[in-house]
Amino acid sequence: MRKLALNDEILLKIEKPARYIGNEVNAVMKDKKDMQVRFAMCFPDVYEIGMSHLGIQILYDMFNRREDVWCERVYSPWTDLDKIMREKNIPLFALESQDPIKEFDFLGITIQYEMCYTNILQVLELSQIPLLAAERGEDCPLVIGGGPCAYNPEPLADFFDMFYIGEGETVYDALLDLYKEYRVAGKSRREFLIAAASVPGIYVPSLYDVTYKEDGTIASFAPNTPGVPETVEKQIVMNVTESVYPQAPVVPFIKATQDRVVLEIQRGCIRGCRFCQAGMLYRPTRERDVEMLKKTAEAMLKNTGHEEISLSSLSSSDYSQLEELVTYLIDECRRRGINISLPSLRIDAFSLDVMSKVQDVRKSSLTFAPEAGSQRLRDVINKGLTEEVILNGAGQAFEGGWNKVKLYFMLGLPTETDEDRKAIAHLAEKIAERYYEVPKEKRNGKCQITVSTSFFVPKPFTPFQWAPMYTRDAFLGSARTVNHEMKEQKNYRSIRYNWHEADVTVLEGLLARGDRRVGAVILDAYKNGALYDAWTETFHREYWEQAYEHTGVDPAFYTVRERDTEEILPWDFINIGVSKAFLKREWQRAHEEKVTENCRSKCAGCGAACYGGGVCFEDKN
């Protein structure tokens, strides 16, 4: 029988003790004596969020298919348990075996968003692993990071032994086999890291040096060890139909953020929005075969008992076999009493018809993401969405019985003016007017429009990576402009407006665009008490401001400064297939307010055809 790492006294004191006991349905249990590699897979946030992450489910399933590897899970302890673990010197432990993380061979950390960076240090410290990679001995686990934020690993470079750049299904097996080989041979940690750097997609920060110019920009970035590649190549799965996918994902004991079966129908996006990092990182678009998806959906529902299934994709409407898949799921789910969630759909006649079949129209709301209020600015960001399409979609929805609409926009976009901001209120008003054009007897009560604005962060590997960010005050000023204009509209009582936190956005910009020098800020802020920065109730701006002052790092250098297109960027050593020449071309087209067609309409020559498949070759088979 397993012995829990936390005794009953502690479990009764803390919020949601089920976060820490493991042994859930479909959790993988093995005999550790038979294992050659033990891998702790970490999502550095609270259990309910980590358990909702599809990437970890895929890797957990893939690793545990190997007879020589046991992959277990670990999440960030919430603040109540964090305090107790420090007071009682309890090392952080894995859910399955309840063994301390420091006894594992690898600690793999999924870095999904920038605001979890201090949680990464929490996980290391509670695991009793030195925070700095340079201070780790031979008996410490190898700390490896992956996920979207690993595409600019530099702010975290001092804390990680390695980063995996790309999709995890590709070279992890080769890395684990190499580790076994080096351990049997009695090789050192450094010898393994040098060898690992030759595995495609593996970046070992300690094997590279950075120098800086007097103005603070990067002068050089180069390997410091013979045989280490100058460029790290993104790893990508081209045949997503044949790649591993969990048939029996772990079912959480408590309600997770995404408490449902998740079916990933494709990877990538054909749209080319210039602000969207995922749209560039996951090129080219690759679809899963519809028959494989049907069988997988059936198996996952049977093996989990979940009462809802969700389609996962950056743009579900662009999946070429969507109608066949959705028709099948509607029939299957109706028979089983299962709900269907269909995010990322464009609002057109087909989508509305489907949603009317799977949603309670009276309770649900429709989501539009115009991102910008004016057509001019939508062209700048390459949104590919006209006001006519938005109003037609809203009109069809209202005539179909919907009365609730959510609208998502960004503030602080490149070339944005006051007129563009006011246009957000004007578009919301036009949608409200469209509702009241529907005959009264066909309306479903009062129109409810919720407008939300986030603040724009220019992300690495997008055409906007050179763009300046707004300051905190400029962000808040832009939100006030929108708020004031909303109140001037005739139907303002039907419109609710809310906006994101500016402090968090500025910090996100620093962490997303920073270089190695930002690592000192993260460490200092963590020592000041920064933790769970993504959570409003636990974010403390003052901890970060103290860190800027103590380290001498000026956040404005990384956020509000427009970058020269010839400047060496911290992430330039990574090749994602999409060329820098293409990103520069799109940056120029943004300033010319020119729209670039989507990948299916016309190839824009982004470079992703180098992978030899996906949407780039659909018409060439």
mmCIF file of C-alpha atoms in Angstrom, residues 79 82 86 115-123 125 507 511 521-535 538-547:
data_model
loop_
_atom_site.group_PDB
_atom_site.id
_atom_site.type_symbol
_atom_site.label_atom_id
_atom_site.label_comp_id
_atom_site.label_asym_id
_atom_site.label_seq_id
_atom_site.Cartn_x
_atom_site.Cartn_y
_atom_site.Cartn_z
ATOM 1 C CA THR A 79 0.116 28.753 -0.941
ATOM 2 C CA ASP A 82 3.717 25.740 0.366
ATOM 3 C CA ARG A 86 8.758 24.998 4.152
ATOM 4 C CA MET A 115 3.362 34.392 -15.405
ATOM 5 C CA CYS A 116 4.305 30.963 -14.007
ATOM 6 C CA TYR A 117 8.066 31.684 -13.955
ATOM 7 C CA THR A 118 8.278 32.241 -10.198
ATOM 8 C CA ASN A 119 6.293 29.022 -9.695
ATOM 9 C CA ILE A 120 9.110 27.199 -11.502
ATOM 10 C CA LEU A 121 11.514 28.424 -8.826
ATOM 11 C CA GLN A 122 9.020 27.346 -6.145
ATOM 12 C CA VAL A 123 8.951 23.818 -7.605
ATOM 13 C CA GLU A 125 13.169 25.017 -4.138
ATOM 14 C CA LEU A 507 5.542 41.996 -16.680
ATOM 15 C CA LEU A 511 9.435 37.907 -19.485
ATOM 16 C CA VAL A 521 15.015 39.814 -11.890
ATOM 17 C CA ILE A 522 12.944 36.601 -11.708
ATOM 18 C CA LEU A 523 15.165 35.212 -8.950
ATOM 19 C CA ASP A 524 15.094 38.461 -6.964
ATOM 20 C CA ALA A 525 11.308 38.832 -7.283
ATOM 21 C CA TYR A 526 10.849 35.225 -6.135
ATOM 22 C CA LYS A 527 13.030 35.868 -3.080
ATOM 23 C CA ASN A 528 10.891 38.948 -2.373
ATOM 24 C CA GLY A 529 7.819 36.692 -2.246
ATOM 25 C CA ALA A 530 6.522 36.646 -5.845
ATOM 26 C CA LEU A 531 4.489 33.485 -6.507
ATOM 27 C CA TYR A 532 1.371 32.624 -8.511
ATOM 28 C CA ASP A 533 1.723 35.856 -10.498
ATOM 29 C CA ALA A 534 -1.017 34.724 -12.903
ATOM 30 C CA TRP A 535 -3.535 34.891 -10.046
ATOM 31 C CA THR A 538 -1.517 36.639 -5.237
ATOM 32 C CA PHE A 539 0.125 39.072 -7.705
ATOM 33 C CA HIS A 540 2.254 41.760 -6.041
ATOM 34 C CA ARG A 541 3.619 44.417 -8.381
ATOM 35 C CA GLU A 542 5.887 45.765 -5.623
ATOM 36 C CA TYR A 543 7.938 42.543 -5.472
ATOM 37 C CA TRP A 544 8.917 43.037 -9.101
ATOM 38 C CA GLU A 545 9.584 46.745 -8.741
ATOM 39 C CA GLN A 546 11.955 45.985 -5.851
ATOM 40 C CA ALA A 547 13.679 43.414 -8.079
#
